[in-house]
Each structure stands twice: as C-alpha cells, then as structure tokens.
C-alpha cells in the first residue's frame, strides 16, 4: 500500500457519485484526511451537516471503481449512512462502522 501517494480520483468520484445518487438534492464535498488515512465525505442538506463518512485509503486502493460501487451497494452503505445521521460512518475493508456518539 502506498501511504504517501494520492488516491485514484476516479475512485473518489465513484464514491461521491454513489452518495449523490443516494442523497438527492444534498451537497457532497470531499477532502483527504491524513490523520485518518481516509477520504472524507461531508453531506450537507439545506446548508446544514447531514452525514459524515470516512472511506479508508486501503479500501479505495484495494478495489476497482466497479468493485467499490458493488461493495457499497451490497453493504447497504447509503442506508447505513442515512440511519447514522450526523454520527461518523467509516467504510473500510472490514465493512461499515458507525461511531457511537
């Protein structure tokens, strides 16, 4: 795993597109978190925070864009994120975890 290299932007966009489809009308912004070695996605609705999602760099690097799309669907990512509300959701090679805030 190349810790210092950038994440393939096609994969970053793939996740963003999945989130945009899952949360129509919401604004999806993303940035890289060095602290968490993850791509961070913030989903805002009507200008307010709705959801926070971290997708691990390892998850993005270990799968193709097509696999990422299939995994997000099979894991029920959109539903899990929706259920979490503003609690942090982490997606990695172990699945989906929701913080217990």
mmCIF file with all atom_site columns, C-alpha atoms in Angstrom:
data_model
loop_
_atom_site.group_PDB
_atom_site.id
_atom_site.type_symbol
_atom_site.label_atom_id
_atom_site.label_alt_id
_atom_site.label_comp_id
_atom_site.label_asym_id
_atom_site.label_entity_id
_atom_site.label_seq_id
_atom_site.pdbx_PDB_ins_code
_atom_site.Cartn_x
_atom_site.Cartn_y
_atom_site.Cartn_z
_atom_site.occupancy
_atom_site.B_iso_or_equiv
_atom_site.pdbx_formal_charge
_atom_site.auth_seq_id
_atom_site.auth_comp_id
_atom_site.auth_asym_id
_atom_site.auth_atom_id
_atom_site.pdbx_PDB_model_num
ATOM 1   C CA . UNK A 1 1   ? 0.000   0.000  0.000   1.00 0.00 ? 1   UNK A CA 1
ATOM 2   C CA . UNK A 1 2   ? 1.373   3.378  -0.993  1.00 0.00 ? 2   UNK A CA 1
ATOM 3   C CA . UNK A 1 3   ? 0.659   5.535  2.043   1.00 0.00 ? 3   UNK A CA 1
ATOM 4   C CA . UNK A 1 4   ? 2.077   8.732  0.563   1.00 0.00 ? 4   UNK A CA 1
ATOM 5   C CA . UNK A 1 5   ? 0.587   8.575  -2.920  1.00 0.00 ? 5   UNK A CA 1
ATOM 6   C CA . UNK A 1 6   ? -2.710  10.158 -3.878  1.00 0.00 ? 6   UNK A CA 1
ATOM 7   C CA . UNK A 1 7   ? -5.879  8.135  -4.116  1.00 0.00 ? 7   UNK A CA 1
ATOM 8   C CA . UNK A 1 8   ? -7.093  7.436  -7.642  1.00 0.00 ? 8   UNK A CA 1
ATOM 9   C CA . UNK A 1 9   ? -9.534  10.298 -8.219  1.00 0.00 ? 9   UNK A CA 1
ATOM 10  C CA . UNK A 1 10  ? -11.838 8.090  -10.304 1.00 0.00 ? 10  UNK A CA 1
ATOM 11  C CA . UNK A 1 11  ? -12.497 6.064  -7.155  1.00 0.00 ? 11  UNK A CA 1
ATOM 12  C CA . UNK A 1 12  ? -13.009 9.204  -5.055  1.00 0.00 ? 12  UNK A CA 1
ATOM 13  C CA . UNK A 1 13  ? -15.550 10.416 -7.627  1.00 0.00 ? 13  UNK A CA 1
ATOM 14  C CA . UNK A 1 14  ? -17.192 6.962  -7.732  1.00 0.00 ? 14  UNK A CA 1
ATOM 15  C CA . UNK A 1 15  ? -17.965 7.158  -4.007  1.00 0.00 ? 15  UNK A CA 1
ATOM 16  C CA . UNK A 1 16  ? -19.111 10.785 -4.313  1.00 0.00 ? 16  UNK A CA 1
ATOM 17  C CA . UNK A 1 17  ? -21.447 9.834  -7.176  1.00 0.00 ? 17  UNK A CA 1
ATOM 18  C CA . UNK A 1 18  ? -22.908 6.972  -5.128  1.00 0.00 ? 18  UNK A CA 1
ATOM 19  C CA . UNK A 1 19  ? -23.552 9.384  -2.253  1.00 0.00 ? 19  UNK A CA 1
ATOM 20  C CA . UNK A 1 20  ? -25.083 12.000 -4.586  1.00 0.00 ? 20  UNK A CA 1
ATOM 21  C CA . UNK A 1 21  ? -27.436 9.370  -6.006  1.00 0.00 ? 21  UNK A CA 1
ATOM 22  C CA . UNK A 1 22  ? -28.305 8.119  -2.522  1.00 0.00 ? 22  UNK A CA 1
ATOM 23  C CA . UNK A 1 23  ? -28.936 11.609 -1.150  1.00 0.00 ? 23  UNK A CA 1
ATOM 24  C CA . UNK A 1 24  ? -30.586 13.551 -3.989  1.00 0.00 ? 24  UNK A CA 1
ATOM 25  C CA . UNK A 1 25  ? -30.512 17.299 -3.510  1.00 0.00 ? 25  UNK A CA 1
ATOM 26  C CA . UNK A 1 26  ? -27.734 17.120 -0.915  1.00 0.00 ? 26  UNK A CA 1
ATOM 27  C CA . UNK A 1 27  ? -24.325 18.702 -1.367  1.00 0.00 ? 27  UNK A CA 1
ATOM 28  C CA . UNK A 1 28  ? -21.464 16.180 -1.203  1.00 0.00 ? 28  UNK A CA 1
ATOM 29  C CA . UNK A 1 29  ? -17.989 17.569 -0.536  1.00 0.00 ? 29  UNK A CA 1
ATOM 30  C CA . UNK A 1 30  ? -14.829 15.566 -0.041  1.00 0.00 ? 30  UNK A CA 1
ATOM 31  C CA . UNK A 1 31  ? -11.265 16.020 1.116   1.00 0.00 ? 31  UNK A CA 1
ATOM 32  C CA . UNK A 1 32  ? -8.411  13.785 2.176   1.00 0.00 ? 32  UNK A CA 1
ATOM 33  C CA . UNK A 1 33  ? -7.746  13.211 5.886   1.00 0.00 ? 33  UNK A CA 1
ATOM 34  C CA . UNK A 1 34  ? -4.059  12.479 6.554   1.00 0.00 ? 34  UNK A CA 1
ATOM 35  C CA . UNK A 1 35  ? -4.907  11.830 10.198  1.00 0.00 ? 35  UNK A CA 1
ATOM 36  C CA . UNK A 1 36  ? -7.291  9.001  9.332   1.00 0.00 ? 36  UNK A CA 1
ATOM 37  C CA . UNK A 1 37  ? -5.658  7.901  6.049   1.00 0.00 ? 37  UNK A CA 1
ATOM 38  C CA . UNK A 1 38  ? -9.124  8.227  4.568   1.00 0.00 ? 38  UNK A CA 1
ATOM 39  C CA . UNK A 1 39  ? -11.152 10.178 2.074   1.00 0.00 ? 39  UNK A CA 1
ATOM 40  C CA . UNK A 1 40  ? -13.697 12.274 3.981   1.00 0.00 ? 40  UNK A CA 1
ATOM 41  C CA . UNK A 1 41  ? -17.143 12.980 2.558   1.00 0.00 ? 41  UNK A CA 1
ATOM 42  C CA . UNK A 1 42  ? -19.396 15.613 4.120   1.00 0.00 ? 42  UNK A CA 1
ATOM 43  C CA . UNK A 1 43  ? -23.028 15.519 3.068   1.00 0.00 ? 43  UNK A CA 1
ATOM 44  C CA . UNK A 1 44  ? -24.981 18.721 3.672   1.00 0.00 ? 44  UNK A CA 1
ATOM 45  C CA . UNK A 1 45  ? -28.711 19.226 3.263   1.00 0.00 ? 45  UNK A CA 1
ATOM 46  C CA . UNK A 1 46  ? -30.109 22.770 3.148   1.00 0.00 ? 46  UNK A CA 1
ATOM 47  C CA . UNK A 1 47  ? -26.730 24.142 4.245   1.00 0.00 ? 47  UNK A CA 1
ATOM 48  C CA . UNK A 1 48  ? -26.541 22.001 7.387   1.00 0.00 ? 48  UNK A CA 1
ATOM 49  C CA . UNK A 1 49  ? -24.454 18.932 8.173   1.00 0.00 ? 49  UNK A CA 1
ATOM 50  C CA . UNK A 1 50  ? -26.440 15.779 7.482   1.00 0.00 ? 50  UNK A CA 1
ATOM 51  C CA . UNK A 1 51  ? -23.827 12.985 7.305   1.00 0.00 ? 51  UNK A CA 1
ATOM 52  C CA . UNK A 1 52  ? -20.081 12.394 7.728   1.00 0.00 ? 52  UNK A CA 1
ATOM 53  C CA . UNK A 1 53  ? -18.325 9.491  6.016   1.00 0.00 ? 53  UNK A CA 1
ATOM 54  C CA . UNK A 1 54  ? -14.700 8.341  6.013   1.00 0.00 ? 54  UNK A CA 1
ATOM 55  C CA . UNK A 1 55  ? -13.665 5.822  3.350   1.00 0.00 ? 55  UNK A CA 1
ATOM 56  C CA . UNK A 1 56  ? -10.273 4.295  4.075   1.00 0.00 ? 56  UNK A CA 1
ATOM 57  C CA . UNK A 1 57  ? -7.474  4.727  1.578   1.00 0.00 ? 57  UNK A CA 1
ATOM 58  C CA . UNK A 1 58  ? -6.865  0.985  1.840   1.00 0.00 ? 58  UNK A CA 1
ATOM 59  C CA . UNK A 1 59  ? -10.462 0.223  0.805   1.00 0.00 ? 59  UNK A CA 1
ATOM 60  C CA . UNK A 1 60  ? -10.174 2.563  -2.181  1.00 0.00 ? 60  UNK A CA 1
ATOM 61  C CA . UNK A 1 61  ? -6.790  1.189  -3.235  1.00 0.00 ? 61  UNK A CA 1
ATOM 62  C CA . UNK A 1 62  ? -7.702  -2.480 -2.807  1.00 0.00 ? 62  UNK A CA 1
ATOM 63  C CA . UNK A 1 63  ? -10.726 -2.355 -5.127  1.00 0.00 ? 63  UNK A CA 1
ATOM 64  C CA . UNK A 1 64  ? -11.532 -1.203 -8.637  1.00 0.00 ? 64  UNK A CA 1
ATOM 65  C CA . UNK A 1 65  ? -14.143 1.536  -9.157  1.00 0.00 ? 65  UNK A CA 1
ATOM 66  C CA . UNK A 1 66  ? -16.646 -1.141 -10.246 1.00 0.00 ? 66  UNK A CA 1
ATOM 67  C CA . UNK A 1 67  ? -15.914 -3.248 -7.148  1.00 0.00 ? 67  UNK A CA 1
ATOM 68  C CA . UNK A 1 68  ? -16.303 -0.174 -4.932  1.00 0.00 ? 68  UNK A CA 1
ATOM 69  C CA . UNK A 1 69  ? -19.721 0.516  -6.424  1.00 0.00 ? 69  UNK A CA 1
ATOM 70  C CA . UNK A 1 70  ? -20.776 -3.120 -5.953  1.00 0.00 ? 70  UNK A CA 1
ATOM 71  C CA . UNK A 1 71  ? -19.458 -3.241 -2.368  1.00 0.00 ? 71  UNK A CA 1
ATOM 72  C CA . UNK A 1 72  ? -21.185 -0.004 -1.379  1.00 0.00 ? 72  UNK A CA 1
ATOM 73  C CA . UNK A 1 73  ? -24.443 -1.434 -2.702  1.00 0.00 ? 73  UNK A CA 1
ATOM 74  C CA . UNK A 1 74  ? -24.036 -4.873 -1.104  1.00 0.00 ? 74  UNK A CA 1
ATOM 75  C CA . UNK A 1 75  ? -23.059 -3.318 2.246   1.00 0.00 ? 75  UNK A CA 1
ATOM 76  C CA . UNK A 1 76  ? -26.113 -1.055 2.126   1.00 0.00 ? 76  UNK A CA 1
ATOM 77  C CA . UNK A 1 77  ? -23.856 1.976  2.559   1.00 0.00 ? 77  UNK A CA 1
ATOM 78  C CA . UNK A 1 78  ? -26.457 4.629  1.754   1.00 0.00 ? 78  UNK A CA 1
ATOM 79  C CA . UNK A 1 79  ? -28.971 3.119  4.185   1.00 0.00 ? 79  UNK A CA 1
ATOM 80  C CA . UNK A 1 80  ? -26.335 2.792  6.931   1.00 0.00 ? 80  UNK A CA 1
ATOM 81  C CA . UNK A 1 81  ? -25.230 6.392  6.415   1.00 0.00 ? 81  UNK A CA 1
ATOM 82  C CA . UNK A 1 82  ? -28.837 7.604  6.439   1.00 0.00 ? 82  UNK A CA 1
ATOM 83  C CA . UNK A 1 83  ? -29.508 5.700  9.679   1.00 0.00 ? 83  UNK A CA 1
ATOM 84  C CA . UNK A 1 84  ? -26.366 7.156  11.303  1.00 0.00 ? 84  UNK A CA 1
ATOM 85  C CA . UNK A 1 85  ? -27.472 10.759 10.874  1.00 0.00 ? 85  UNK A CA 1
ATOM 86  C CA . UNK A 1 86  ? -24.561 13.023 11.798  1.00 0.00 ? 86  UNK A CA 1
ATOM 87  C CA . UNK A 1 87  ? -22.605 10.267 13.573  1.00 0.00 ? 87  UNK A CA 1
ATOM 88  C CA . UNK A 1 88  ? -19.354 9.416  11.787  1.00 0.00 ? 88  UNK A CA 1
ATOM 89  C CA . UNK A 1 89  ? -19.545 6.435  9.431   1.00 0.00 ? 89  UNK A CA 1
ATOM 90  C CA . UNK A 1 90  ? -16.335 4.633  8.458   1.00 0.00 ? 90  UNK A CA 1
ATOM 91  C CA . UNK A 1 91  ? -16.109 2.352  5.439   1.00 0.00 ? 91  UNK A CA 1
ATOM 92  C CA . UNK A 1 92  ? -13.069 0.093  5.197   1.00 0.00 ? 92  UNK A CA 1
ATOM 93  C CA . UNK A 1 93  ? -12.071 -3.446 4.232   1.00 0.00 ? 93  UNK A CA 1
ATOM 94  C CA . UNK A 1 94  ? -13.821 -4.739 7.373   1.00 0.00 ? 94  UNK A CA 1
ATOM 95  C CA . UNK A 1 95  ? -17.181 -3.253 6.381   1.00 0.00 ? 95  UNK A CA 1
ATOM 96  C CA . UNK A 1 96  ? -19.093 -0.268 7.745   1.00 0.00 ? 96  UNK A CA 1
ATOM 97  C CA . UNK A 1 97  ? -18.814 1.064  11.282  1.00 0.00 ? 97  UNK A CA 1
ATOM 98  C CA . UNK A 1 98  ? -20.891 3.825  12.862  1.00 0.00 ? 98  UNK A CA 1
ATOM 99  C CA . UNK A 1 99  ? -19.444 5.871  15.720  1.00 0.00 ? 99  UNK A CA 1
ATOM 100 C CA . UNK A 1 100 ? -21.411 5.730  18.956  1.00 0.00 ? 100 UNK A CA 1
ATOM 101 C CA . UNK A 1 101 ? -21.596 9.480  19.571  1.00 0.00 ? 101 UNK A CA 1
#
